[in-house]
Tab-separated table of C-alpha atoms and ligand atoms in Angstrom:
chain	number	residue	atom	x	y	z
A	207	MET	CA	124.625	74.119	89.163
A	208	ASN	CA	127.629	76.617	90.022
A	209	HIS	CA	129.110	76.694	93.255
A	210	VAL	CA	131.432	79.709	94.436
A	211	THR	CA	134.611	77.824	93.558
A	212	ASP	CA	133.408	77.957	89.993
A	213	SER	CA	133.665	82.083	90.553
A	214	PRO	CA	136.790	83.420	89.300
A	215	ALA	CA	139.429	83.582	91.831
A	216	PRO	CA	138.471	86.691	94.077
A	217	ASP	CA	141.153	88.403	92.565
A	218	ALA	CA	140.385	88.250	88.972
A	219	PRO	CA	138.717	91.363	87.678
A	220	ARG	CA	134.964	90.793	87.588
A	221	SER	CA	132.239	92.386	85.104
A	222	LEU	CA	129.739	93.502	88.008
A	223	LEU	CA	126.303	95.070	87.920
A	224	ILE	CA	125.661	97.009	91.260
A	225	THR	CA	121.980	97.877	91.473
A	226	GLY	CA	121.220	101.154	93.954
A	227	GLY	CA	124.676	102.393	94.032
A	228	ALA	CA	124.073	105.962	93.730
A	229	GLY	CA	122.191	105.028	97.063
A	230	PHE	CA	123.735	105.176	100.740
A	231	ILE	CA	124.988	101.826	101.011
A	232	GLY	CA	125.691	101.213	97.330
A	233	ALA	CA	127.794	104.309	97.080
A	234	ASN	CA	130.019	103.164	100.008
A	235	PHE	CA	130.085	99.689	98.459
A	236	VAL	CA	130.923	101.419	95.016
A	237	GLN	CA	133.828	103.238	96.362
A	238	ARG	CA	135.261	100.331	98.258
A	239	ARG	CA	135.390	97.585	95.932
A	240	LEU	CA	137.088	99.808	93.173
A	241	ARG	CA	139.691	100.899	96.113
A	242	GLN	CA	139.937	97.395	96.617
A	243	HIS	CA	139.503	95.429	93.096
A	244	PRO	CA	140.712	98.423	91.042
A	245	GLY	CA	140.728	95.906	87.519
A	246	ASP	CA	136.787	95.306	88.053
A	247	ARG	CA	134.053	96.663	85.704
A	248	VAL	CA	131.426	98.274	87.649
A	249	ILE	CA	128.497	99.155	85.582
A	250	VAL	CA	125.809	100.852	88.294
A	251	LEU	CA	122.261	100.381	87.728
A	252	ASP	CA	120.334	102.869	89.276
A	253	ALA	CA	117.045	105.332	88.679
A	254	LEU	CA	118.397	108.293	90.942
A	255	THR	CA	115.290	108.348	93.048
A	256	TYR	CA	115.013	111.296	95.547
A	257	ALA	CA	117.742	108.680	97.628
A	258	GLY	CA	120.093	108.377	94.335
A	259	ASN	CA	122.604	110.964	94.217
A	260	LEU	CA	125.485	110.974	91.969
A	261	ALA	CA	127.674	113.453	94.053
A	262	SER	CA	128.138	110.748	96.406
A	263	PHE	CA	130.719	108.618	93.443
A	264	GLU	CA	133.044	112.309	93.199
A	265	PRO	CA	135.894	109.258	94.272
A	266	VAL	CA	135.637	107.153	91.367
A	267	ARG	CA	133.950	109.713	89.138
A	268	ASN	CA	137.161	108.941	86.960
A	269	HIS	CA	138.259	105.491	87.624
A	270	PRO	CA	138.548	103.696	84.547
A	271	GLY	CA	136.304	100.766	85.618
A	272	PHE	CA	133.399	102.926	86.180
A	273	ARG	CA	129.650	102.800	84.797
A	274	PHE	CA	126.831	104.756	85.193
A	275	VAL	CA	123.788	103.876	83.966
A	276	HIS	CA	120.510	105.968	84.430
A	277	GLY	CA	117.577	103.702	84.722
A	278	ASP	CA	114.955	101.460	86.591
A	279	ILE	CA	115.270	97.867	87.702
A	280	CYS	CA	112.121	97.235	86.127
A	281	ASP	CA	113.218	97.955	82.837
A	282	ARG	CA	113.646	94.608	81.752
A	283	ILE	CA	114.712	95.208	77.891
A	284	LEU	CA	117.622	97.606	79.736
A	285	VAL	CA	118.617	95.242	82.137
A	286	ASP	CA	118.819	91.969	79.502
A	287	GLY	CA	120.968	94.845	77.651
A	288	LEU	CA	123.331	95.662	80.007
A	289	LEU	CA	124.257	91.901	81.715
A	290	ARG	CA	125.162	91.405	77.984
A	291	GLU	CA	126.956	93.924	76.575
A	292	HIS	CA	128.972	93.838	79.816
A	293	GLU	CA	129.116	90.066	79.902
A	294	ILE	CA	128.216	90.633	83.860
A	295	ASP	CA	129.508	87.931	85.942
A	296	ALA	CA	127.795	88.480	88.989
A	297	VAL	CA	124.798	91.081	89.917
A	298	ILE	CA	125.004	92.701	93.479
A	299	HIS	CA	121.334	94.166	94.405
A	300	PHE	CA	120.974	97.120	96.848
A	301	ALA	CA	118.247	99.264	94.579
A	302	ALA	CA	115.334	99.658	96.808
A	303	GLU	CA	112.875	102.121	98.469
A	304	SER	CA	114.743	101.810	102.152
A	305	HIS	CA	112.938	103.606	103.980
A	306	VAL	CA	109.912	103.077	106.247
A	307	ASP	CA	108.305	105.904	107.084
A	308	ARG	CA	107.791	106.239	103.559
A	309	SER	CA	106.631	102.972	102.955
A	310	ILE	CA	103.761	103.729	105.289
A	311	VAL	CA	102.054	106.613	103.588
A	312	LYS	CA	103.473	104.856	100.298
A	313	PRO	CA	103.854	101.448	100.066
A	314	ASP	CA	103.041	101.606	96.235
A	315	THR	CA	106.450	101.794	94.989
A	316	PHE	CA	108.027	99.654	97.327
A	317	ILE	CA	105.939	97.077	95.865
A	318	GLN	CA	107.031	97.573	92.261
A	319	THR	CA	110.619	98.583	93.208
A	320	ASN	CA	111.166	95.910	95.384
A	321	ILE	CA	109.590	93.039	94.824
A	322	VAL	CA	108.501	93.561	90.911
A	323	GLY	CA	112.149	94.796	90.564
A	324	THR	CA	113.936	91.942	92.143
A	325	PHE	CA	111.279	89.325	90.449
A	326	THR	CA	112.787	91.324	87.015
A	327	LEU	CA	116.539	91.118	87.469
A	328	LEU	CA	116.232	87.289	88.891
A	329	GLU	CA	114.335	86.466	85.817
A	330	ALA	CA	117.109	88.750	83.313
A	331	ALA	CA	119.620	86.842	85.506
A	332	ARG	CA	118.198	83.517	84.916
A	333	VAL	CA	117.645	84.015	80.630
A	334	TYR	CA	121.162	85.038	81.125
A	335	VAL	CA	122.827	82.316	82.388
A	336	ALA	CA	121.282	80.094	79.940
A	337	THR	CA	122.756	81.548	77.522
A	338	ARG	CA	126.534	81.134	78.924
A	339	PRO	CA	126.912	77.451	79.850
A	340	GLY	CA	130.027	77.025	81.491
A	341	ARG	CA	130.615	80.526	83.071
A	342	ALA	CA	130.271	81.249	86.175
A	343	PHE	CA	128.085	83.494	87.503
A	344	HIS	CA	126.547	85.394	91.128
A	345	PHE	CA	123.680	87.497	92.251
A	346	HIS	CA	124.080	88.853	95.460
A	347	HIS	CA	120.852	89.863	97.075
A	348	VAL	CA	120.850	92.837	99.824
A	349	SER	CA	118.273	92.543	102.400
A	350	THR	CA	117.300	93.254	105.776
A	351	ASP	CA	116.912	92.670	109.661
A	352	GLU	CA	113.199	93.842	109.437
A	353	VAL	CA	111.826	90.979	107.345
A	354	TYR	CA	112.460	89.210	110.781
A	355	GLY	CA	109.693	91.669	112.595
A	356	SER	CA	110.122	92.504	116.197
A	357	LEU	CA	111.772	91.104	119.653
A	358	GLY	CA	110.947	91.091	122.925
A	359	PRO	CA	113.494	92.530	125.316
A	360	ARG	CA	115.348	89.147	126.380
A	361	ASP	CA	114.551	87.387	122.949
A	362	PRO	CA	117.519	86.077	121.314
A	363	ALA	CA	119.066	88.161	118.238
A	364	PHE	CA	117.400	87.153	114.955
A	365	ARG	CA	119.293	84.020	113.387
A	366	GLU	CA	119.488	82.750	109.886
A	367	VAL	CA	116.449	80.295	110.717
A	368	SER	CA	114.552	82.964	112.825
A	369	PRO	CA	110.686	82.714	110.724
A	370	TYR	CA	109.626	85.896	108.610
A	371	ALA	CA	107.093	88.599	110.222
A	372	PRO	CA	107.573	91.249	108.663
A	373	ASN	CA	105.520	94.451	109.987
A	374	SER	CA	105.624	97.236	107.803
A	375	PRO	CA	105.037	97.590	103.811
A	376	TYR	CA	108.650	98.139	103.418
A	377	ALA	CA	110.190	95.002	105.345
A	378	ALA	CA	107.315	92.930	104.056
A	379	SER	CA	108.429	93.936	100.602
A	380	LYS	CA	111.586	92.497	101.399
A	381	ALA	CA	110.281	89.559	102.315
A	382	ALA	CA	109.203	89.307	99.164
A	383	SER	CA	112.132	89.814	97.676
A	384	ASP	CA	114.084	87.494	99.641
A	385	HIS	CA	111.653	84.593	99.185
A	386	LEU	CA	111.667	85.020	95.678
A	387	VAL	CA	115.737	84.952	95.355
A	388	ARG	CA	115.369	81.869	97.455
A	389	ALA	CA	113.218	80.409	95.027
A	390	TYR	CA	115.153	81.433	91.856
A	391	HIS	CA	118.212	79.225	93.607
A	392	HIS	CA	115.598	76.862	94.554
A	393	THR	CA	113.885	76.078	91.336
A	394	TYR	CA	116.190	76.889	88.544
A	395	GLY	CA	119.593	76.518	90.229
A	396	LEU	CA	120.189	80.391	89.782
A	397	PRO	CA	123.997	81.144	92.021
A	398	VAL	CA	122.354	82.950	94.381
A	399	THR	CA	123.143	84.566	98.274
A	400	MET	CA	121.376	86.609	100.344
A	401	SER	CA	122.506	89.076	103.492
A	402	ASN	CA	120.081	90.430	106.344
A	403	CYS	CA	121.555	93.077	107.941
A	404	SER	CA	120.454	95.838	110.967
A	405	ASN	CA	120.961	99.165	111.030
A	406	ASN	CA	123.785	101.139	108.488
A	407	TYR	CA	124.871	104.089	109.439
A	408	GLY	CA	127.968	106.368	108.161
A	409	PRO	CA	129.077	108.138	105.223
A	410	TYR	CA	126.592	109.246	102.353
A	411	GLN	CA	123.442	108.565	104.549
A	412	PHE	CA	120.628	110.904	103.316
A	413	PRO	CA	118.969	112.787	106.252
A	414	GLU	CA	115.914	111.867	106.848
A	415	LYS	CA	117.268	108.526	108.784
A	416	LEU	CA	118.203	108.993	112.155
A	417	ILE	CA	121.803	109.733	112.340
A	418	PRO	CA	122.091	111.737	109.549
A	419	LEU	CA	119.107	113.588	110.487
A	420	VAL	CA	120.121	114.562	113.868
A	421	ILE	CA	123.543	115.713	112.750
A	422	VAL	CA	122.805	117.921	110.432
A	423	ASN	CA	119.077	118.888	112.163
A	424	ALA	CA	121.909	119.424	115.421
A	425	LEU	CA	123.988	122.047	113.526
A	426	GLU	CA	121.349	124.142	112.318
A	427	GLY	CA	119.973	124.259	115.590
A	428	LYS	CA	116.541	122.264	114.101
A	429	PRO	CA	114.970	120.147	116.903
A	430	LEU	CA	115.855	116.304	116.514
A	431	PRO	CA	112.561	114.726	116.986
A	432	ILE	CA	112.510	110.991	118.360
A	433	TYR	CA	109.822	108.721	118.364
A	434	GLY	CA	108.049	107.574	121.084
A	435	ASP	CA	109.529	107.008	123.844
A	436	GLY	CA	112.914	106.995	122.529
A	437	LEU	CA	113.648	103.195	123.512
A	438	ASN	CA	113.064	101.246	120.647
A	439	ILE	CA	116.586	99.164	120.249
A	440	ARG	CA	118.520	98.813	116.632
A	441	ASP	CA	121.769	96.930	116.343
A	442	TRP	CA	124.209	99.488	114.662
A	443	LEU	CA	126.150	98.732	111.900
A	444	TYR	CA	128.643	100.601	110.578
A	445	VAL	CA	128.171	101.027	106.824
A	446	GLU	CA	131.932	100.447	105.953
A	447	ASP	CA	131.453	96.941	108.339
A	448	HIS	CA	128.368	96.643	105.916
A	449	CYS	CA	130.419	96.667	102.478
A	450	ARG	CA	133.020	94.307	104.123
A	451	GLY	CA	130.767	91.735	105.218
A	452	ILE	CA	128.503	91.319	101.757
A	453	GLU	CA	132.458	90.967	100.120
A	454	PHE	CA	132.909	87.834	102.682
A	455	VAL	CA	129.417	86.766	101.541
A	456	PHE	CA	130.089	87.463	98.016
A	457	GLU	CA	133.585	85.746	97.793
A	458	LYS	CA	133.296	83.239	100.021
A	459	GLY	CA	129.472	82.638	101.515
A	460	ARG	CA	127.956	79.253	100.274
A	461	ILE	CA	125.915	79.503	97.746
A	462	GLY	CA	122.138	79.393	98.143
A	463	GLU	CA	122.655	80.238	102.225
A	464	THR	CA	122.115	83.741	103.345
A	465	TYR	CA	123.993	85.264	106.191
A	466	ASN	CA	122.958	87.745	108.826
A	467	LEU	CA	125.260	90.778	108.938
A	468	GLY	CA	124.960	92.750	112.083
A	469	GLY	CA	126.876	95.051	114.381
A	470	GLY	CA	126.868	93.499	117.524
A	471	CYS	CA	125.682	97.063	119.013
A	472	GLU	CA	122.664	97.389	120.674
A	473	GLN	CA	121.348	100.356	121.759
A	474	TYR	CA	118.560	102.668	122.680
A	475	ASN	CA	117.402	105.045	119.978
A	476	ILE	CA	117.594	108.260	122.533
A	477	ASP	CA	121.267	106.636	123.941
A	478	VAL	CA	121.834	106.994	120.087
A	479	VAL	CA	121.134	110.725	119.863
A	480	ARG	CA	122.476	111.782	122.655
A	481	THR	CA	125.714	110.053	122.123
A	482	VAL	CA	125.537	111.690	118.603
A	483	CYS	CA	125.342	115.075	120.330
A	484	ARG	CA	127.941	114.889	123.064
A	485	ILE	CA	130.069	114.480	119.635
A	486	LEU	CA	129.432	117.558	118.330
A	487	ASP	CA	129.638	119.257	121.778
A	488	GLU	CA	133.302	117.943	121.214
A	489	LEU	CA	133.767	118.391	117.908
A	490	ARG	CA	132.003	121.894	117.562
A	491	PRO	CA	132.170	123.404	121.221
A	492	GLU	CA	131.633	127.605	119.251
A	493	SER	CA	128.173	126.015	118.638
A	494	PRO	CA	125.907	128.041	120.188
A	495	TYR	CA	123.547	124.941	120.272
A	496	VAL	CA	125.770	123.506	122.957
A	497	PRO	CA	124.780	121.741	124.826
A	498	HIS	CA	122.979	119.805	121.618
A	499	GLU	CA	121.220	117.495	123.873
A	500	GLN	CA	118.255	120.545	124.641
A	501	LEU	CA	117.354	120.270	120.531
A	502	ILE	CA	116.039	116.673	121.807
A	503	VAL	CA	111.937	116.557	121.164
A	504	PHE	CA	109.905	113.607	121.649
A	505	VAL	CA	107.276	113.479	119.043
A	506	GLU	CA	104.347	110.712	118.436
A	507	ASP	CA	105.455	107.086	117.510
A	508	ARG	CA	105.285	105.426	113.919
A	509	LYS	CA	102.948	103.469	113.363
A	510	GLY	CA	103.492	99.427	114.141
A	511	HIS	CA	107.142	101.275	115.338
A	512	ASP	CA	109.406	97.660	115.940
A	513	ARG	CA	110.312	98.079	119.059
A	514	ARG	CA	113.800	95.915	119.229
A	515	TYR	CA	116.069	94.696	116.434
A	516	ALA	CA	119.433	92.628	116.969
A	517	VAL	CA	121.449	90.312	114.600
A	518	ASP	CA	123.526	87.106	115.274
A	519	PRO	CA	126.183	87.346	113.152
A	520	SER	CA	127.847	84.213	114.412
A	521	LYS	CA	127.456	81.996	111.061
A	522	ALA	CA	129.029	84.677	109.007
A	523	GLY	CA	131.380	84.844	111.922
A	524	ARG	CA	132.407	80.667	111.760
A	525	GLU	CA	131.805	80.331	107.919
A	526	LEU	CA	133.294	83.397	106.663
A	527	GLY	CA	135.769	84.645	109.404
A	528	TYR	CA	133.866	88.099	109.239
A	529	ALA	CA	133.512	90.281	112.066
A	530	PRO	CA	132.268	94.232	112.227
A	531	GLN	CA	135.668	96.376	113.145
A	532	GLU	CA	133.990	99.291	114.409
A	533	ASP	CA	132.000	100.088	117.469
A	534	LEU	CA	129.354	102.299	118.146
A	535	ALA	CA	131.662	105.056	119.904
A	536	SER	CA	134.334	104.561	116.893
A	537	GLY	CA	131.548	104.266	114.163
A	538	LEU	CA	129.492	107.369	115.403
A	539	ARG	CA	132.525	109.417	115.836
A	540	LYS	CA	133.634	108.689	112.131
A	541	THR	CA	130.013	109.464	111.066
A	542	VAL	CA	130.201	113.163	112.536
A	543	GLN	CA	133.311	113.763	111.239
A	544	TRP	CA	132.555	112.998	108.294
A	545	TYR	CA	129.462	115.313	108.420
A	546	LEU	CA	131.493	117.795	109.580
A	547	ASP	CA	134.169	117.840	107.050
A	548	ASN	CA	131.347	117.138	103.854
A	549	GLU	CA	129.184	119.863	104.175
A	550	ASN	CA	128.727	120.523	100.451
A	551	TRP	CA	127.292	116.934	100.170
A	552	TRP	CA	124.446	117.269	102.925
A	553	ARG	CA	123.772	120.651	101.958
A	554	ALA	CA	122.704	119.646	98.453
A	555	VAL	CA	120.529	117.054	99.621
A	556	MET	CA	119.148	119.439	102.163
A	557	ASP	CA	118.738	122.460	99.392
A	558	GLY	CA	117.936	119.960	96.989
A	559	ARG	CA	120.951	121.189	94.338
A	560	TYR	CA	121.799	116.806	93.969
A	561	ARG	CA	118.693	116.367	92.132
A	562	ASP	CA	120.210	118.974	89.175
B	730	NAD	P1	118.641	103.927	99.732
B	730	NAD	O1	117.668	104.291	100.153
B	730	NAD	O2	120.336	104.832	100.250
B	730	NAD	O3	119.700	104.042	98.465
B	730	NAD	C1	118.564	102.603	97.287
B	730	NAD	C2	119.211	103.359	95.708
B	730	NAD	O4	118.409	102.627	94.948
B	730	NAD	C3	118.843	105.181	95.766
B	730	NAD	O5	120.065	105.048	94.417
B	730	NAD	C4	117.954	104.575	94.523
B	730	NAD	O6	118.018	105.447	93.419
B	730	NAD	C5	117.747	103.293	93.745
B	730	NAD	N1	116.173	102.911	93.051
B	730	NAD	C6	115.478	103.041	93.771
B	730	NAD	N2	114.304	102.248	93.508
B	730	NAD	C7	115.356	101.883	91.962
B	730	NAD	C8	114.793	101.712	91.050
B	730	NAD	N3	113.434	101.128	90.429
B	730	NAD	N4	115.570	101.184	90.068
B	730	NAD	C9	116.782	101.138	90.155
B	730	NAD	N5	117.476	102.021	91.472
B	730	NAD	C10	116.310	102.331	92.333
B	730	NAD	O7	118.916	102.703	100.626
B	730	NAD	P2	120.185	101.881	101.252
B	730	NAD	O8	119.808	102.280	102.423
B	730	NAD	O9	121.710	101.812	100.687
B	730	NAD	O10	119.827	100.566	101.630
B	730	NAD	C11	120.252	99.443	100.147
B	730	NAD	C12	120.006	98.443	100.030
B	730	NAD	O11	120.497	97.792	101.796
B	730	NAD	C13	118.424	97.955	100.386
B	730	NAD	O12	118.118	97.181	99.549
B	730	NAD	C14	118.011	98.030	101.730
B	730	NAD	O13	117.203	97.425	102.001
B	730	NAD	C15	119.059	97.505	102.500
B	730	NAD	N6	119.346	97.655	103.925
B	730	NAD	C16	119.259	99.002	104.267
B	730	NAD	C17	119.724	99.290	105.877
B	730	NAD	C18	119.867	100.222	106.251
B	730	NAD	O14	120.112	100.566	107.426
B	730	NAD	N7	119.970	101.702	105.355
B	730	NAD	C19	119.866	98.023	106.210
B	730	NAD	C20	119.538	96.629	105.570
B	730	NAD	C21	119.125	97.220	104.677
């Protein structure tokens, strides 16, 4: 079986297949990877669902190592061809249907992409590895803390050994994909690592998720909808910290292991929204909507809304030396500033031009 030490040294150029790279976290990862490892070849495979956005590749579009492939992770022939053609050394698997609300309305695509898609990639990887004896390979699976279910107010944060108890079709489909990844390691010796992370926020996030939704609605004087009483707690992780965490796991993690990546920033949803409003008041004092808090409205709660998530990242800290660099105050300020500076990006999303 391959171990992580069989992989090329971290600085040796690698050929990476990044699935879902046109989405929020994937695009941040691709940009970061090519900045930090300019010799790498980064092949992005993305179906460009509503969540995929080619404009997020603007900073790397002309990078010699960057290549975009429009396609579905469920397309086995395509995946087989990409692994062989680009002599892929590692797959980093971000592609997923990721929005809980959409999974409640229409779970089908979640089952297809998150479960069948992950299975397709694993099968393709298993066969590909068998054709390259002695060559290093690594499959990293990006997952979520939602697989662990919901915490009570005084429960300890989720650890890697916490039992799986997914509560939404999204979380259940991610849990199934995690189990498949684990099984492919255990059964076939596929060299895998996994990371389960908490709620991300930052640049390039589709404005259906809480923080970017609040920013763009507030800028336009639209209501800022808060589910239920606003007292659901999430552990917020700045996306750049998440991408660093994935690199730590990918470069230094033990094969076959899972690492939880959290921001150490537990916060009530309502407090997150109030903080975003205050930052906007400060950065856009001329706005007719100051104070932006006046736009907050409470709406009917999401079905089965998990009350609290919190992630214990101490294993990644202890074994890999990983720690997030942003706290919520600094990360939110950077995020709000990014949306102010990149109005073209989010306006094209809001009016649908990004699909052209
Ligand atoms: P996203 O919805 O922004 O992006 C998903 C990307 O996958 C899109 O570009 C989409 O076009 C692509 N995609 C969807 N179906 C595909 C298919 N069948 N074939 C190829 N591409 C397909 O998601 P994100 O927020 O960037 O999340 C990335 C990963 O991180 C997901 O696996 C998600 O479960 C996980 N995660 C996200 C968060 C978060 O807060 N955003 C938290 C924990 C874990």
